mmCIF file of C-alpha atoms in Angstrom:
data_model
loop_
_atom_site.group_PDB
_atom_site.id
_atom_site.type_symbol
_atom_site.label_atom_id
_atom_site.label_comp_id
_atom_site.label_asym_id
_atom_site.label_seq_id
_atom_site.Cartn_x
_atom_site.Cartn_y
_atom_site.Cartn_z
ATOM 1 C CA UNK W 28 -6.532 79.186 -90.219
ATOM 2 C CA UNK W 29 -5.927 82.875 -89.665
ATOM 3 C CA UNK W 30 -8.916 84.786 -91.025
ATOM 4 C CA UNK W 31 -10.405 88.273 -91.075
ATOM 5 C CA UNK W 32 -13.955 88.853 -92.298
ATOM 6 C CA UNK W 33 -15.342 92.357 -92.787
ATOM 7 C CA UNK W 34 -19.033 93.236 -92.799
ATOM 8 C CA UNK W 35 -21.320 96.233 -92.572
ATOM 9 C CA UNK W 36 -20.710 97.916 -95.896
ATOM 10 C CA UNK W 37 -23.483 99.381 -97.978
ATOM 11 C CA UNK W 38 -24.974 102.466 -99.585
ATOM 12 C CA UNK W 39 -25.217 105.598 -97.451
ATOM 13 C CA UNK W 40 -26.037 109.206 -98.232
ATOM 14 C CA UNK W 41 -23.470 111.971 -97.867
ATOM 15 C CA UNK W 42 -23.391 113.145 -94.263
ATOM 16 C CA UNK W 43 -24.552 109.765 -93.030
ATOM 17 C CA UNK W 44 -22.927 107.180 -90.795
ATOM 18 C CA UNK W 45 -21.954 103.554 -91.085
ATOM 19 C CA UNK W 46 -20.246 101.050 -88.808
ATOM 20 C CA UNK W 47 -17.999 98.367 -90.234
ATOM 21 C CA UNK W 48 -17.007 95.227 -88.373
ATOM 22 C CA UNK W 49 -14.121 92.817 -88.782
ATOM 23 C CA UNK W 50 -14.301 89.359 -87.210
ATOM 24 C CA UNK W 51 -10.954 87.737 -86.482
ATOM 25 C CA UNK W 52 -10.205 84.053 -85.995
ATOM 26 C CA UNK W 53 -7.274 81.677 -85.894
ATOM 27 C CA UNK W 54 -4.939 83.871 -83.849
ATOM 28 C CA UNK W 55 -4.735 85.691 -80.527
ATOM 29 C CA UNK W 56 -6.542 88.856 -81.555
ATOM 30 C CA UNK W 57 -5.873 90.698 -78.316
ATOM 31 C CA UNK W 58 -2.104 90.598 -78.862
ATOM 32 C CA UNK W 59 -2.172 92.488 -82.131
ATOM 33 C CA UNK W 60 -2.401 96.004 -83.422
ATOM 34 C CA UNK W 61 -5.052 96.154 -86.160
ATOM 35 C CA UNK W 62 -5.485 98.363 -89.215
ATOM 36 C CA UNK W 63 -8.142 99.609 -91.576
ATOM 37 C CA UNK W 64 -7.091 100.258 -95.180
ATOM 38 C CA UNK W 65 -9.333 101.415 -98.023
ATOM 39 C CA UNK W 66 -9.251 101.428 -101.785
ATOM 40 C CA UNK W 67 -11.374 103.790 -103.851
ATOM 41 C CA UNK W 68 -12.636 102.457 -107.197
ATOM 42 C CA UNK W 69 -9.737 102.119 -109.620
ATOM 43 C CA UNK W 70 -7.299 103.653 -107.129
ATOM 44 C CA UNK W 71 -4.480 102.500 -104.868
ATOM 45 C CA UNK W 72 -4.369 101.551 -101.213
ATOM 46 C CA UNK W 73 -4.892 104.181 -98.523
ATOM 47 C CA UNK W 74 -4.254 103.556 -94.836
ATOM 48 C CA UNK W 75 -7.220 104.693 -92.740
ATOM 49 C CA UNK W 76 -6.064 104.056 -89.203
ATOM 50 C CA UNK W 77 -4.730 101.722 -86.544
ATOM 51 C CA UNK W 78 -5.597 100.577 -83.047
ATOM 52 C CA UNK W 79 -2.942 99.418 -80.651
ATOM 53 C CA UNK W 80 -3.472 96.512 -78.278
ATOM 54 C CA UNK W 81 -4.447 96.488 -74.597
ATOM 55 C CA UNK W 82 -0.803 96.609 -73.508
ATOM 56 C CA UNK W 83 -0.615 99.937 -75.305
ATOM 57 C CA UNK W 84 -3.920 101.242 -73.974
ATOM 58 C CA UNK W 85 -5.901 100.651 -77.162
ATOM 59 C CA UNK W 86 -4.739 104.004 -78.474
ATOM 60 C CA UNK W 87 -5.541 104.874 -82.070
ATOM 61 C CA UNK W 88 -4.028 106.752 -84.982
ATOM 62 C CA UNK W 89 -5.766 108.035 -88.116
ATOM 63 C CA UNK W 90 -5.062 109.329 -91.568
ATOM 64 C CA UNK W 91 -5.573 113.062 -91.896
ATOM 65 C CA UNK W 92 -8.378 112.469 -94.415
ATOM 66 C CA UNK W 93 -10.570 110.733 -91.822
ATOM 67 C CA UNK W 94 -9.415 112.163 -88.508
ATOM 68 C CA UNK W 95 -12.313 113.538 -86.503
ATOM 69 C CA UNK W 96 -14.883 111.643 -88.587
ATOM 70 C CA UNK W 97 -13.864 107.997 -88.208
ATOM 71 C CA UNK W 98 -13.313 106.067 -84.990
ATOM 72 C CA UNK W 99 -11.610 102.702 -84.639
ATOM 73 C CA UNK W 100 -12.486 100.474 -81.713
ATOM 74 C CA UNK W 101 -12.112 96.839 -80.780
ATOM 75 C CA UNK W 102 -13.675 94.245 -78.509
ATOM 76 C CA UNK W 103 -11.079 91.653 -77.613
ATOM 77 C CA UNK W 104 -13.705 89.482 -75.906
ATOM 78 C CA UNK W 105 -15.438 89.148 -79.288
ATOM 79 C CA UNK W 106 -12.269 89.082 -81.423
ATOM 80 C CA UNK W 107 -13.713 92.014 -83.322
ATOM 81 C CA UNK W 108 -12.517 95.277 -84.801
ATOM 82 C CA UNK W 109 -14.800 98.164 -85.715
ATOM 83 C CA UNK W 110 -14.744 101.296 -87.839
ATOM 84 C CA UNK W 111 -17.365 103.910 -87.044
ATOM 85 C CA UNK W 112 -17.661 106.293 -89.969
ATOM 86 C CA UNK W 113 -19.529 109.581 -89.494
ATOM 87 C CA UNK W 114 -20.063 112.614 -91.706
ATOM 88 C CA UNK W 115 -19.423 110.476 -94.750
ATOM 89 C CA UNK W 116 -18.378 112.102 -97.997
ATOM 90 C CA UNK W 117 -18.578 110.831 -101.559
ATOM 91 C CA UNK W 118 -14.786 110.484 -101.534
ATOM 92 C CA UNK W 119 -15.084 107.893 -98.758
ATOM 93 C CA UNK W 120 -16.526 105.479 -101.328
ATOM 94 C CA UNK W 121 -14.167 102.510 -101.296
ATOM 95 C CA UNK W 122 -13.579 98.908 -100.416
ATOM 96 C CA UNK W 123 -12.558 98.813 -96.763
ATOM 97 C CA UNK W 124 -10.132 96.142 -95.608
ATOM 98 C CA UNK W 125 -9.122 95.205 -92.109
ATOM 99 C CA UNK W 126 -5.600 93.900 -91.665
ATOM 100 C CA UNK W 127 -3.533 92.424 -88.882
ATOM 101 C CA UNK W 128 -0.411 94.367 -87.946
ATOM 102 C CA UNK W 129 2.470 91.955 -87.419
ATOM 103 C CA UNK W 130 5.162 92.979 -84.953
ATOM 104 C CA UNK W 131 8.833 92.955 -85.832
ATOM 105 C CA UNK W 132 11.695 94.186 -83.654
ATOM 106 C CA UNK W 133 14.830 95.887 -84.893
ATOM 107 C CA UNK W 134 17.428 97.580 -82.721
ATOM 108 C CA UNK W 135 15.030 97.488 -79.756
ATOM 109 C CA UNK W 136 12.330 99.317 -81.712
ATOM 110 C CA UNK W 137 9.006 97.775 -82.685
ATOM 111 C CA UNK W 138 7.663 97.989 -86.219
ATOM 112 C CA UNK W 139 4.366 96.807 -87.661
ATOM 113 C CA UNK W 140 3.538 95.572 -91.160
ATOM 114 C CA UNK W 141 0.222 94.162 -92.417
ATOM 115 C CA UNK W 142 0.502 90.426 -92.836
ATOM 116 C CA UNK W 143 -3.103 89.211 -93.024
ATOM 117 C CA UNK W 144 -5.955 90.955 -94.821
ATOM 118 C CA UNK W 145 -9.679 90.406 -95.005
ATOM 119 C CA UNK W 146 -11.531 90.279 -98.313
ATOM 120 C CA UNK W 147 -13.036 93.716 -97.774
ATOM 121 C CA UNK W 148 -16.463 95.298 -97.581
ATOM 122 C CA UNK W 149 -17.750 97.933 -99.995
ATOM 123 C CA UNK W 150 -18.947 101.338 -98.852
ATOM 124 C CA UNK W 151 -20.718 103.591 -101.333
ATOM 125 C CA UNK W 152 -21.508 107.168 -100.369
ATOM 126 C CA UNK W 153 -23.984 108.621 -102.801
ATOM 127 C CA UNK W 154 -27.258 110.502 -102.891
ATOM 128 C CA UNK U 783 4.573 112.147 -94.167
ATOM 129 C CA UNK U 784 6.820 109.796 -96.133
ATOM 130 C CA UNK U 785 5.872 109.697 -99.803
ATOM 131 C CA UNK U 786 6.414 106.419 -101.634
ATOM 132 C CA UNK U 787 6.895 106.568 -105.403
ATOM 133 C CA UNK U 788 6.754 103.452 -107.573
ATOM 134 C CA UNK U 789 7.985 103.051 -111.113
ATOM 135 C CA UNK U 790 7.017 102.261 -113.725
ATOM 136 C CA UNK U 791 3.255 102.663 -113.458
ATOM 137 C CA UNK U 792 2.788 99.772 -115.877
ATOM 138 C CA UNK U 793 5.252 97.048 -116.813
ATOM 139 C CA UNK U 794 4.609 94.853 -119.846
ATOM 140 C CA UNK U 795 6.399 91.525 -119.567
ATOM 141 C CA UNK U 796 6.198 88.195 -121.373
ATOM 142 C CA UNK U 797 5.663 85.015 -119.343
ATOM 143 C CA UNK U 798 9.007 83.562 -118.308
ATOM 144 C CA UNK U 799 10.758 86.918 -118.394
ATOM 145 C CA UNK U 800 12.163 88.851 -115.471
ATOM 146 C CA UNK U 801 10.310 91.815 -113.984
ATOM 147 C CA UNK U 802 11.949 94.553 -111.945
ATOM 148 C CA UNK U 803 9.786 96.994 -109.990
ATOM 149 C CA UNK U 804 11.122 100.051 -108.185
ATOM 150 C CA UNK U 805 10.001 101.918 -105.099
ATOM 151 C CA UNK U 806 11.514 105.111 -103.741
ATOM 152 C CA UNK U 807 10.867 106.726 -100.358
ATOM 153 C CA UNK U 808 11.003 110.492 -99.823
ATOM 154 C CA UNK U 809 13.193 109.888 -96.770
ATOM 155 C CA UNK U 810 14.945 106.885 -95.307
ATOM 156 C CA UNK U 811 12.718 104.058 -94.109
ATOM 157 C CA UNK U 812 15.665 101.818 -93.208
ATOM 158 C CA UNK U 813 14.572 98.283 -94.157
ATOM 159 C CA UNK U 814 10.996 98.762 -92.949
ATOM 160 C CA UNK U 815 9.401 98.203 -96.308
ATOM 161 C CA UNK U 816 6.822 95.678 -97.469
ATOM 162 C CA UNK U 817 5.585 94.599 -100.893
ATOM 163 C CA UNK U 818 2.028 93.463 -101.580
ATOM 164 C CA UNK U 819 0.442 91.787 -104.578
ATOM 165 C CA UNK U 820 -3.166 92.510 -105.497
ATOM 166 C CA UNK U 821 -5.045 90.633 -108.175
ATOM 167 C CA UNK U 822 -8.234 92.037 -109.662
ATOM 168 C CA UNK U 823 -11.129 91.792 -107.249
ATOM 169 C CA UNK U 824 -8.979 90.389 -104.443
ATOM 170 C CA UNK U 825 -7.453 91.692 -101.249
ATOM 171 C CA UNK U 826 -3.763 92.549 -101.132
ATOM 172 C CA UNK U 827 -1.403 89.726 -100.189
ATOM 173 C CA UNK U 828 1.870 90.222 -98.345
ATOM 174 C CA UNK U 829 4.876 89.166 -100.434
ATOM 175 C CA UNK U 830 7.919 90.712 -98.766
ATOM 176 C CA UNK U 831 8.626 92.426 -95.458
ATOM 177 C CA UNK U 832 11.805 93.842 -94.015
ATOM 178 C CA UNK U 833 12.665 94.818 -97.606
ATOM 179 C CA UNK U 834 13.928 91.332 -98.454
ATOM 180 C CA UNK U 835 12.219 88.609 -96.381
ATOM 181 C CA UNK U 836 9.636 86.546 -98.201
ATOM 182 C CA UNK U 837 6.366 85.996 -96.377
ATOM 183 C CA UNK U 838 5.165 82.484 -95.644
ATOM 184 C CA UNK U 839 4.284 80.557 -98.778
ATOM 185 C CA UNK U 840 5.697 83.087 -101.241
ATOM 186 C CA UNK U 841 7.633 81.442 -104.089
ATOM 187 C CA UNK U 842 11.375 81.970 -104.355
ATOM 188 C CA UNK U 843 10.984 83.708 -107.722
ATOM 189 C CA UNK U 844 9.943 86.806 -105.734
ATOM 190 C CA UNK U 845 12.839 88.696 -104.179
ATOM 191 C CA UNK U 846 13.208 92.098 -102.584
ATOM 192 C CA UNK U 847 16.244 94.276 -102.093
ATOM 193 C CA UNK U 848 17.286 97.747 -100.993
ATOM 194 C CA UNK U 849 17.386 99.900 -97.899
ATOM 195 C CA UNK U 850 17.109 103.546 -97.034
ATOM 196 C CA UNK U 851 15.209 105.153 -99.885
ATOM 197 C CA UNK U 852 15.625 102.801 -102.852
ATOM 198 C CA UNK U 853 13.957 99.396 -103.110
ATOM 199 C CA UNK U 854 13.404 96.770 -105.771
ATOM 200 C CA UNK U 855 11.020 93.860 -106.177
ATOM 201 C CA UNK U 856 12.203 91.291 -108.707
ATOM 202 C CA UNK U 857 10.140 88.473 -110.155
ATOM 203 C CA UNK U 858 12.705 86.200 -111.736
ATOM 204 C CA UNK U 859 10.483 84.337 -114.205
ATOM 205 C CA UNK U 860 6.947 85.590 -114.536
ATOM 206 C CA UNK U 861 4.180 83.050 -114.262
ATOM 207 C CA UNK U 862 0.634 83.640 -115.466
ATOM 208 C CA UNK U 863 -0.565 84.045 -111.883
ATOM 209 C CA UNK U 864 1.916 86.881 -111.258
ATOM 210 C CA UNK U 865 0.160 89.394 -113.479
ATOM 211 C CA UNK U 866 -1.270 91.790 -110.913
ATOM 212 C CA UNK U 867 -0.720 95.153 -109.253
ATOM 213 C CA UNK U 868 2.156 95.467 -106.788
ATOM 214 C CA UNK U 869 2.350 97.998 -103.975
ATOM 215 C CA UNK U 870 5.218 98.975 -101.732
ATOM 216 C CA UNK U 871 4.514 100.264 -98.233
ATOM 217 C CA UNK U 872 6.728 101.841 -95.594
ATOM 218 C CA UNK U 873 6.166 101.142 -91.924
ATOM 219 C CA UNK U 874 9.200 102.888 -90.503
ATOM 220 C CA UNK U 875 7.479 106.141 -89.589
ATOM 221 C CA UNK U 876 3.795 106.302 -88.759
ATOM 222 C CA UNK U 877 1.280 107.742 -88.621
ATOM 223 C CA UNK U 878 0.622 107.635 -91.401
ATOM 224 C CA UNK U 879 1.538 104.295 -92.886
ATOM 225 C CA UNK U 880 2.027 105.056 -96.591
ATOM 226 C CA UNK U 881 1.784 103.069 -99.802
ATOM 227 C CA UNK U 882 3.159 103.641 -103.245
ATOM 228 C CA UNK U 883 0.658 104.196 -106.029
ATOM 229 C CA UNK U 884 1.237 100.716 -107.443
ATOM 230 C CA UNK U 885 2.847 99.086 -110.467
ATOM 231 C CA UNK U 886 0.648 97.055 -112.772
ATOM 232 C CA UNK U 887 2.427 94.060 -114.298
ATOM 233 C CA UNK U 888 0.641 93.104 -117.494
ATOM 234 C CA UNK U 889 1.128 90.506 -120.193
ATOM 235 C CA UNK U 890 3.188 91.711 -123.125
#
């Protein structure tokens, strides 16, 4: 069974740091791009960022709202994805989901949609 | 950044009726559009990708259509388990990947 399980959420003060983890199983983790998506209380879904796979040099992309503060990394040997969050703000309070990016090809271009999601881990930034 | 706009914000439908949800992109996303369902307290679930292809295990009562900037998700006969929030998402141009603000389908 394909599964993603997030962990590491909790309560942190503004300006603090937190590291989230996402454990993958049931598929070849190293082949896939992976995403982090968050959802503030009562709000919609917001893409946080993405890591490419080894074939694409593990490069990363981020939403403007987190760029420079958050870092996505992965350890393919552990089938794990990480989100290092620094300089946290109250507006970073959210449920954080990891998601697998599924590859599709159209007209020789590659596209990626999120086909498997974890259940999420809650981050609360408050003093 | 491509802005995704969903309408209506809330749709009140009786069980067994048809529901039609709309999603508009601020510029063309070709057919690179997905729909997700999210029930209260749960993670999103992929329903549709490529604008019209149902994901594995998704019932045939869910259908997607459109291309370019205008998209529709139709639920042909609403079941009790279909009352949820639905999000569209474009993956044609990134970063960033962008979502619509969601449409809540509630019981009339």
